[in-house]
XYZ file of C-alpha atoms in Angstrom:
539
model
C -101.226 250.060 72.026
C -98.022 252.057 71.335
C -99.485 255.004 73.056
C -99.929 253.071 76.215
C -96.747 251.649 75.794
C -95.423 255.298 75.800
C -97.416 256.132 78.784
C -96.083 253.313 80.708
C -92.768 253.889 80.319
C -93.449 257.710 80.877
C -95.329 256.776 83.952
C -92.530 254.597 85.382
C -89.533 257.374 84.411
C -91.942 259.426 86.834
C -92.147 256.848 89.482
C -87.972 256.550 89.402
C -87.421 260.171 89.799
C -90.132 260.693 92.581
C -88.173 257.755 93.989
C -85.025 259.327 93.889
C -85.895 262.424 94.752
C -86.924 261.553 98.277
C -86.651 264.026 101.225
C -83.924 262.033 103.089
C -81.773 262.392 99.496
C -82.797 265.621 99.525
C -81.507 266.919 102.830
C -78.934 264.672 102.632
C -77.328 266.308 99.746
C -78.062 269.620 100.759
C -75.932 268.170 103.992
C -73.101 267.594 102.028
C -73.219 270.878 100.203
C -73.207 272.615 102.775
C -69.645 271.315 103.688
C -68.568 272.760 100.625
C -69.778 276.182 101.003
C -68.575 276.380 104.805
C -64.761 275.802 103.091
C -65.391 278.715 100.728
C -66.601 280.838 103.210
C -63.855 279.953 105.904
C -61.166 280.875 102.837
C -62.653 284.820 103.548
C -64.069 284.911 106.772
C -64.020 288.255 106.800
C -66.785 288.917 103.789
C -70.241 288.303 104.636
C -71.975 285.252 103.647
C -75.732 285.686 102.076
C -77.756 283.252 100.837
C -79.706 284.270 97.146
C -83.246 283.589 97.937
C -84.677 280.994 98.561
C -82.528 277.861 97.136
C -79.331 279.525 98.668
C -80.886 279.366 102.468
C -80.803 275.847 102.602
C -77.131 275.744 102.456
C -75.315 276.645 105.565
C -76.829 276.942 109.095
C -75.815 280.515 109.339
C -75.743 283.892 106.510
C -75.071 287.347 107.365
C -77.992 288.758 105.317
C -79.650 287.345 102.031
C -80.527 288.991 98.721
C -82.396 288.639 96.180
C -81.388 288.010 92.078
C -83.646 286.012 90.334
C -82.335 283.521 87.783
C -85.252 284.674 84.931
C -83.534 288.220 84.597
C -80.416 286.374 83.389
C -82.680 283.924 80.689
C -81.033 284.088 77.298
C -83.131 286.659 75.123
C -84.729 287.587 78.822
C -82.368 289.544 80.058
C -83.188 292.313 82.628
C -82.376 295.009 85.192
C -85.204 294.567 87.469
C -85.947 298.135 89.801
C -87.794 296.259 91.553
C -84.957 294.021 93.183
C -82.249 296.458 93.659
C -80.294 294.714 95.841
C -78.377 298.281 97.135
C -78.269 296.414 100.767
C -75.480 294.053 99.251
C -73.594 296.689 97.615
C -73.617 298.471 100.606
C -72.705 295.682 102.821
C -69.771 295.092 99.910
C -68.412 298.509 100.277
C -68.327 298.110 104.079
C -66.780 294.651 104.214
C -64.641 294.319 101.269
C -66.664 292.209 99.647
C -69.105 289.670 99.928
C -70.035 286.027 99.280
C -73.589 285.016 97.899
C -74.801 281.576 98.040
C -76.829 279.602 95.320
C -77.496 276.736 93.558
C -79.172 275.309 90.683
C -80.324 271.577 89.296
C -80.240 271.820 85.846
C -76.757 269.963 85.466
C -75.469 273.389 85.472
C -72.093 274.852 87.201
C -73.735 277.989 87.980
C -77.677 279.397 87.849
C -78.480 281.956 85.608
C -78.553 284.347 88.433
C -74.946 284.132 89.026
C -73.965 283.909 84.975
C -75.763 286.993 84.023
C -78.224 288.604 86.283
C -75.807 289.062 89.257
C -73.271 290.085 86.498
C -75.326 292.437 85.029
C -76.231 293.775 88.448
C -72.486 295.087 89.051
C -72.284 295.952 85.469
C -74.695 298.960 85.415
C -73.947 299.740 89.341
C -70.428 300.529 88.077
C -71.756 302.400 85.016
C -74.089 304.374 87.601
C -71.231 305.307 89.898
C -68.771 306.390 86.742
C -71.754 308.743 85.812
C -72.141 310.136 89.187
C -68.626 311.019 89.508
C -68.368 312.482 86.241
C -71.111 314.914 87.447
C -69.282 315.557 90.309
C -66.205 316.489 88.393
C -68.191 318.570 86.093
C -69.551 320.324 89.463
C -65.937 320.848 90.897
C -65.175 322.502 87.540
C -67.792 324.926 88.185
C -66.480 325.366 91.745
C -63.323 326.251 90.617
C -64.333 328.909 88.266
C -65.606 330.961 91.063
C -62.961 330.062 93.119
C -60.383 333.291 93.023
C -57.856 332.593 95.695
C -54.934 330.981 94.537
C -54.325 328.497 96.957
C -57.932 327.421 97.125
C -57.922 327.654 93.183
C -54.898 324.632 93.425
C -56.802 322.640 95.555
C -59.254 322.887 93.758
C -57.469 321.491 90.580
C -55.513 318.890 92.579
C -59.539 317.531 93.383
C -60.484 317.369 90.072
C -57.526 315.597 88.822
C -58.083 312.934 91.420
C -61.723 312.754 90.753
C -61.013 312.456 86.881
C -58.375 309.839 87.672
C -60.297 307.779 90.103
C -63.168 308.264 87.744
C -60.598 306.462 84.545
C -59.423 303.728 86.827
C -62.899 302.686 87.802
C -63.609 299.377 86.072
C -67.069 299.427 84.696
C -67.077 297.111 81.622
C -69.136 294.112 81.829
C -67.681 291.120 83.339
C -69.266 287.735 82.626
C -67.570 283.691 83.190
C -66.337 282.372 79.919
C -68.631 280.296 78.720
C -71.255 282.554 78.405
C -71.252 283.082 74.279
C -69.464 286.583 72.293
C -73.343 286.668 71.064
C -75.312 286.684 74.103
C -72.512 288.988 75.431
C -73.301 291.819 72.714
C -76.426 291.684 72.781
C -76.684 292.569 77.058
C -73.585 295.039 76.221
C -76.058 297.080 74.057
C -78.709 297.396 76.521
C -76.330 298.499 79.405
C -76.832 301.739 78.570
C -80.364 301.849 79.070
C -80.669 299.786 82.149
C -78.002 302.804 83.771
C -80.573 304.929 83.329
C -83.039 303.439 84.453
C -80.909 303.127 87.654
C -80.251 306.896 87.878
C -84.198 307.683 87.299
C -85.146 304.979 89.940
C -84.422 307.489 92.784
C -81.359 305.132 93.962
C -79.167 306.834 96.364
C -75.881 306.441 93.836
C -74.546 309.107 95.966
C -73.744 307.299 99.071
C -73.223 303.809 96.988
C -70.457 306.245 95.406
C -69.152 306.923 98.569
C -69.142 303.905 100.115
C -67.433 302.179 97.658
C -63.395 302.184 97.277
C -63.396 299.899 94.751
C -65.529 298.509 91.953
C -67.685 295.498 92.041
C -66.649 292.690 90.065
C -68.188 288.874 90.006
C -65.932 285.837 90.677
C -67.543 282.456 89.960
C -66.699 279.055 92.468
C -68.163 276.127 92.064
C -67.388 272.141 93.373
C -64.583 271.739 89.961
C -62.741 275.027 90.776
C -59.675 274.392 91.386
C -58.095 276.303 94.300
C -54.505 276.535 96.137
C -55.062 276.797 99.359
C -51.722 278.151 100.049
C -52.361 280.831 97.326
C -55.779 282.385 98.276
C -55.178 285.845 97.759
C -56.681 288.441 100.409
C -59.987 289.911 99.469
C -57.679 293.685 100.101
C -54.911 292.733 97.141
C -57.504 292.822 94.648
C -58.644 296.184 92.660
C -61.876 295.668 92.852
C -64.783 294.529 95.764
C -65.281 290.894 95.275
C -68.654 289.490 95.028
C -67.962 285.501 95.153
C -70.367 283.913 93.866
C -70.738 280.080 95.135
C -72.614 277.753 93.366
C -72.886 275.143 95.694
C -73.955 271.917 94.554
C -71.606 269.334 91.835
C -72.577 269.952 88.378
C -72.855 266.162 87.267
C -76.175 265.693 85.404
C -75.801 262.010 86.714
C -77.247 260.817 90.090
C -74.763 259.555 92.105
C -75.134 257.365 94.486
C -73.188 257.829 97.684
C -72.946 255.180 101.097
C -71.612 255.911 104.450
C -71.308 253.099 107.081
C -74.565 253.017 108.129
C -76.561 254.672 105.011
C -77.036 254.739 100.918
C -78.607 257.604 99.048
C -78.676 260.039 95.594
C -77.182 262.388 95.481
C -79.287 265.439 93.870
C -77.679 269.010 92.600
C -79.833 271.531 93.575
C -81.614 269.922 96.156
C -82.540 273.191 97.951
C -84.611 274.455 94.657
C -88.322 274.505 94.630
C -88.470 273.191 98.328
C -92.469 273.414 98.201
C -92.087 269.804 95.880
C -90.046 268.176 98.683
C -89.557 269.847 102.059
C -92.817 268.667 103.393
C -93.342 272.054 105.639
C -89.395 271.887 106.703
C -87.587 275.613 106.668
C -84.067 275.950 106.547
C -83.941 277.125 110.173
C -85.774 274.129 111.165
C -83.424 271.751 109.195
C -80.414 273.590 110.349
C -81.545 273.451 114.397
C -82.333 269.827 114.517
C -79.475 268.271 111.311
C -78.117 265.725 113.079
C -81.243 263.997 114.503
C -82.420 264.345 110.899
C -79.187 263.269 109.149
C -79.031 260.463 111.203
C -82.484 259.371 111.190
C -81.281 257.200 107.856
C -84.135 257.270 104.606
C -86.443 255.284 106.299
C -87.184 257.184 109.083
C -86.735 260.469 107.932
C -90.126 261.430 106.542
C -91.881 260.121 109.945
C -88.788 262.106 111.635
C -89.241 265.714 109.937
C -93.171 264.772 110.195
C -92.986 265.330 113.753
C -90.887 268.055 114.184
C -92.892 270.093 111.409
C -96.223 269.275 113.381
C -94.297 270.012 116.931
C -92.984 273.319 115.552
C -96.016 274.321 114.712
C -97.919 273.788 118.020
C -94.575 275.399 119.701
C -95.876 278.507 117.443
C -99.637 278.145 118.009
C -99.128 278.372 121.609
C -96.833 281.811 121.003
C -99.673 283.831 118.581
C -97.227 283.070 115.665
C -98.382 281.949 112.067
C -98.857 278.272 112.526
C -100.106 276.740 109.237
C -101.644 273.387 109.363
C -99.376 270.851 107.064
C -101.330 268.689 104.606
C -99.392 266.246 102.978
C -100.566 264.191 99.786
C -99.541 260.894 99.217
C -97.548 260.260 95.761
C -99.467 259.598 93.184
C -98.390 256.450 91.890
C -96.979 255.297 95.514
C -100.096 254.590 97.377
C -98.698 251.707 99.627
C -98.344 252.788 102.874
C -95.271 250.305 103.065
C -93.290 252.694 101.070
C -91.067 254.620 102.959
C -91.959 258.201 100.559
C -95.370 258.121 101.718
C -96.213 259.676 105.267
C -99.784 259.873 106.275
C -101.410 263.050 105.299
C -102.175 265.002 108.859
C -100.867 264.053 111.914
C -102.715 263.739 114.766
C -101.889 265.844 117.878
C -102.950 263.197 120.160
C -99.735 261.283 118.863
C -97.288 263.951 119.422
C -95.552 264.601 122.722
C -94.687 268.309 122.408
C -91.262 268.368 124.340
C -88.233 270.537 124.090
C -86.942 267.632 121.884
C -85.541 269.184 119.230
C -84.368 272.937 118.467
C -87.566 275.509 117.198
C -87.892 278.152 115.171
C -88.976 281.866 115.810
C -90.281 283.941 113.161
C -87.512 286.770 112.285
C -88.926 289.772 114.648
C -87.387 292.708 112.789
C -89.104 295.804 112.027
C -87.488 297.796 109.269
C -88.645 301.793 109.744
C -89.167 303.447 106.343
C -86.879 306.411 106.927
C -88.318 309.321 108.539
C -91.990 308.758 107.688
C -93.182 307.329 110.831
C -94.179 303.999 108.751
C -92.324 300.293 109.972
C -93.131 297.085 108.080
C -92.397 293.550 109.693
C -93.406 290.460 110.398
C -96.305 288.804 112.881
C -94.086 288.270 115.600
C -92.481 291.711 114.823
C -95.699 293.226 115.670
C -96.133 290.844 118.905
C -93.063 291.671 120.429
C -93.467 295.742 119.497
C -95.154 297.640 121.846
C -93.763 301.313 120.730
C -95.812 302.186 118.106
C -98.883 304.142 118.514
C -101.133 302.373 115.775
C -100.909 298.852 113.834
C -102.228 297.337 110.637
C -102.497 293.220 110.280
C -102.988 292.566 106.903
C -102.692 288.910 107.584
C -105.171 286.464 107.194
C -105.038 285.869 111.231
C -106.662 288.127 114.561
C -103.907 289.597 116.312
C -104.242 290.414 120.153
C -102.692 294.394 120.898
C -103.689 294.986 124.457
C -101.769 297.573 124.416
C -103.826 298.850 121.765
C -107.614 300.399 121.238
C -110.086 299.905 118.732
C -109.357 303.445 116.993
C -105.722 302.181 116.514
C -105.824 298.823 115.072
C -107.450 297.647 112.056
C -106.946 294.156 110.452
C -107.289 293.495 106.880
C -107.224 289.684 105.987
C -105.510 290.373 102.614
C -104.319 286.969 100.763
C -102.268 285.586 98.318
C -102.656 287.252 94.786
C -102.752 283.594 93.673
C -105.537 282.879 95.719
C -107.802 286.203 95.156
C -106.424 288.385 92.445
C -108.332 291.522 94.041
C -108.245 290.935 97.490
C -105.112 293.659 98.024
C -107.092 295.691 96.113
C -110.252 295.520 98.025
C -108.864 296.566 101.038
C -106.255 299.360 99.927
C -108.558 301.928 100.338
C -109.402 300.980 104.003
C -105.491 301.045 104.491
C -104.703 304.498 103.094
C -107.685 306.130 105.080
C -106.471 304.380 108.645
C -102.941 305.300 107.491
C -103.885 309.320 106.803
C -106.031 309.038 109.857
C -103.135 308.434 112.047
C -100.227 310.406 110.564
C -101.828 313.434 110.307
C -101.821 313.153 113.798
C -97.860 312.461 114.300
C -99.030 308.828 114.831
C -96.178 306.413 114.891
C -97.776 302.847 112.243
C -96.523 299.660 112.006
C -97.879 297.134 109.167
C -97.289 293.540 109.303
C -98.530 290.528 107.354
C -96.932 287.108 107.612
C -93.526 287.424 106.503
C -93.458 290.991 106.413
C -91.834 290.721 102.639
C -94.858 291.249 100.086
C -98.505 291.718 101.171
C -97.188 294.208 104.092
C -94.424 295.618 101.708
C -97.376 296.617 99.077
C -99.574 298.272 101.733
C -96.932 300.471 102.674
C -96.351 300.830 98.736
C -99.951 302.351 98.355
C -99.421 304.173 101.432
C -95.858 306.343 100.741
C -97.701 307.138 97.002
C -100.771 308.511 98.326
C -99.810 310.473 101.345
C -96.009 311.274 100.398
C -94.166 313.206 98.144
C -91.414 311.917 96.011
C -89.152 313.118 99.193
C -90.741 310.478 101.582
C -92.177 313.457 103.697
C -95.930 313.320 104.640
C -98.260 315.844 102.866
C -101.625 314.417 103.364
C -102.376 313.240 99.913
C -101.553 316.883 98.158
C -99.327 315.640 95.820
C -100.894 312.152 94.914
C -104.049 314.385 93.589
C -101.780 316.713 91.668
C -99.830 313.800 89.876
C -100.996 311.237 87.369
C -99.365 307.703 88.977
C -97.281 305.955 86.190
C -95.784 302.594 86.778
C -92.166 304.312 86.751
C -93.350 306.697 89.833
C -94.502 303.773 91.657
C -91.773 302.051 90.903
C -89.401 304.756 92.484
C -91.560 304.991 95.363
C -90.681 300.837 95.879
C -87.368 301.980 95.288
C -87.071 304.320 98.626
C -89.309 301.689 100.587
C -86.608 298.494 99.683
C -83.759 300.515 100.603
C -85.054 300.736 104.242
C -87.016 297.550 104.155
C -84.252 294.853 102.496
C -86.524 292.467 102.808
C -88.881 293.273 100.636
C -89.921 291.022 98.248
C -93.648 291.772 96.635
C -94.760 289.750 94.244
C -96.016 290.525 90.733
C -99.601 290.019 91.089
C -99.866 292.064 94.459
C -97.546 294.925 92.565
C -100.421 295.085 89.413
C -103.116 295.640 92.389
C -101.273 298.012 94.327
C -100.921 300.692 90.430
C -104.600 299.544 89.649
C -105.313 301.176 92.906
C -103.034 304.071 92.947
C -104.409 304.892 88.807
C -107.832 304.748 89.896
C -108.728 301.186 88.306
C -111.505 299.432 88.880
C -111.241 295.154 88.739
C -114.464 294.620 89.987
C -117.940 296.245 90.603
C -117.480 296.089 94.204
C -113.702 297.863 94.445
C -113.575 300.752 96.616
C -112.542 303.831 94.785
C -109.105 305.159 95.437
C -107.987 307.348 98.433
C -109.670 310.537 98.916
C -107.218 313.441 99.156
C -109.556 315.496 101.274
């Protein structure tokens, strides 16, 4: 009897916070939010606003670029430099600005995420570390220089360049910076792996170089959240600071209580965080979609706003069915414990097109068309759309689940590979790599210009082209027909450089763990399965 007691109440705690965590108090809070970020940003409108993927997105309409720190590399006893998610776009884009502003939030009744306490900390840490190291090399370098040098004038240039290198080299901040109330504990313990996560920078193949070069100043974190307190007649310009700014906003209030807020016409929860783990609540919504159509949404009030973002999901989706874009039917599953269609939670699972009048109603989405080149090797990665609105390339590879139409294309020069989710079939990248080098070698050796796209052009796509630079590339990115893939045994740290020179052309790039494991089980000649093809021939 006391277990069901416990059960109850457990059952009914569920039913409250499914309750309260309703799409309408959702977007609603994200809403608000977003007011607060839009102040931040409009205090430096100069630095570039991104948006930490993917909670950050949901919180202004607009961001200059996004990135990519994940919250796990900063987990107490967890703590990481990830190769894999460089980030070098938004240390460039730092260096070029001044600065920049990154965008996240968390709902753990929290001030900041662990992305912005440690790993983005971190991040500038052992960039700074890198850069010190590069310059002393480049001091050491001059030093040789000068040795050889035997005119006297040249000789006191070239002392005058190493005492400026040596002094810019001493004033360049590189200790680790972290918000106070991160423990002296935790902080010695990441201080003693600093060292090792440098060099794992420097042996990543990261262009330090022009990082050095493009920054005047070193990175440093500053933390903003909803309590900090800020004169607005005292903001400092981003320029009167010694170092390049990287502002991190944490955008939601930090109150572990739900507070309930009313306007004039409306009541609702507020919830911090509201943007995290948008598969639990979004019902199909993106950001872009949210962001195109708020007010009509906003205003809708929380009993119409499930029916409201119902339609515009479903009419979105036909808009892109009738354009050759991904267009994913949206199930939705009534709540568990909810199954009265009175309450206003529960929408009906799919909606019927019969009911929908597909007008220009509200504001669509496109898919982002962009198709990143990877440096000189005739090899572009992108998106679906990307590769329906490119017509000059000479080849293309669809490793989405979906036909694509190239008219403009013949059989010998498109090949489609419906790879999926390493979720759904833990070998299905695998399976196919094979087929993808040989089309891939096919091509290039000819001068062939290939494009690869899957659905978002971020992992599937991203770990094709992976496969591809390792087994037909040397460690310079030029193409040498497989010659020095069968001279070299493929370690995880080669591989990993190789994703390395890819991300820095393709920013992004985000490939998943699962797909990463196939792509080196292919590449070291594993075999998952009885029916695997073997890896690439070199002949």
């Amino acid at each position: 009897m006391e277990d069901e007691n416990k059960l109850s109440i457990y059952r009914a705690a569920r039913t409250i916070k499914r309750r309260e965590n309703t799409l309408y108090n959702a977007l609603r809070s994200i809403h608000d939010d977003s007011v607060f970020v839009g102040e931040i940003s409009q205090l430096w409108p100069e630095l570039p606003l991104l948006a930490n993927l993917r909670c950050g997105l949901w919180y202004s309409p607009k961001f200059h670029s996004t990135c990519y720190f994940k919250s796990t590399d900063g987990h107490t006893n967890n703590w990481s430099f990830n190769t894999s998610r460089l980030n070098l776009h938004v240390a460039h884009l730092a260096g070029q600005k001044g600065g920049c502003i990154i965008v996240d939030s968390t709902r753990k009744g929290k001030r900041f995420p662990d992305s912005m306490s440690k790993t983005i900390p971190i991040w500038t840490c052992v960039f700074n570390r890198a850069i010190v190291n590069h310059r002393s090399r480049m001091q050491d370098h001059d030093k040789l220089t000068e040795g050889v040098n035997s005119d006297n004038h040249e000789s006191e240039t070239s002392d005058q360049h190493v005492e400026n290198t040596k002094q810019a080299s001493h004033e360049w901040d590189a200790s680790l910076h972290l918000p106070l109330w991160v423990s002296k504990t935790e902080r010695a313990s990441i201080e003693e792996r600093l060292e090792g996560w440098t060099k794992e920078l420097e042996a990543s193949g990261a262009d330090i170089a022009s990082l050095a070069s493009c920054l005047q100043k070193p990175l440093r974190p500053l933390w903003i959240s909803q309590k900090t307190v800020i004169w607005l007649n005292e903001v400092p310009d981003h320029d009167s600071w010694d170092f390049t700014p990287i502002i991190l906003v944490s955008a939601s209030s930090s109150t572990g209580v739900i507070q309930h807020r009313t306007t004039s016409e409306f009541s609702w929860n507020y919830i911090p965080g509201a943007g995290d783990d948008e598969e639990s609540w979004a019902r199909g919504l993106s950001p872009d979609l949210f962001w195109n159509n708020v007010y009509d949404i906003i205003n809708s009030g929380p009993d119409m706003c499930n029916q409201k973002v119902a339609n515009m999901v479903e009419k979105d989706r036909v808009y892109r069915a009738q354009r050759g874009q991904n267009a994913p039917q949206v199930t939705l599953k009534p709540p568990k414990s909810l199954n009265s269609t009175s309450d206003p939670s529960y929408v009906e699972p799919v909606l019927s097109l019969d009911n929908l009048d597909i007008k220009n109603d509200i504001q669509f989405c496109d898919d982002d068309s962009t198709v990143f080149w990877l440096g000189t090797t005739n090899i572009a990665v992108g998106t679906a759309l990307a590769a329906a609105n490119t017509t000059c390339v000479d080849c293309v590879m669809n490793c989405g689940r979906d036909s694509f139409s190239a008219c403009y294309l013949n059989n010998e020069a498109y090949l489609h590979l419906p790879i999926v989710n390493s979720k759904l079939d833990r070998f299905s990248l695998r399976n196919n790599l094979a087929s993808a080098v040989n089309f891939a070698k096919l091509n290039l050796r000819k001068g062939k210009t290939l494009l690869v796209f899957c659905q978002n052009g971020e992992d599937i796509s991203v770990c094709v082209c992976l496969a591809i630079l390792t087994a037909l590339f040397d460690d310079g990115g030029t193409f040498d027909d497989g010659k020095s893939f069968s001279e070299t045994h493929i370690t995880k740290w080669e591989m990993r450089r190789r994703l390395v020179f890819l991300c820095k052309f393709a920013i992004k790039a985000r490939p998943s763990r699962g797909n990463l494991k196939q792509v080196y089980s292919f590449l070291s000649g594993g075999r998952p399965s009885s029916h695997t093809p073997s890896a690439p021939s070199t002949m």
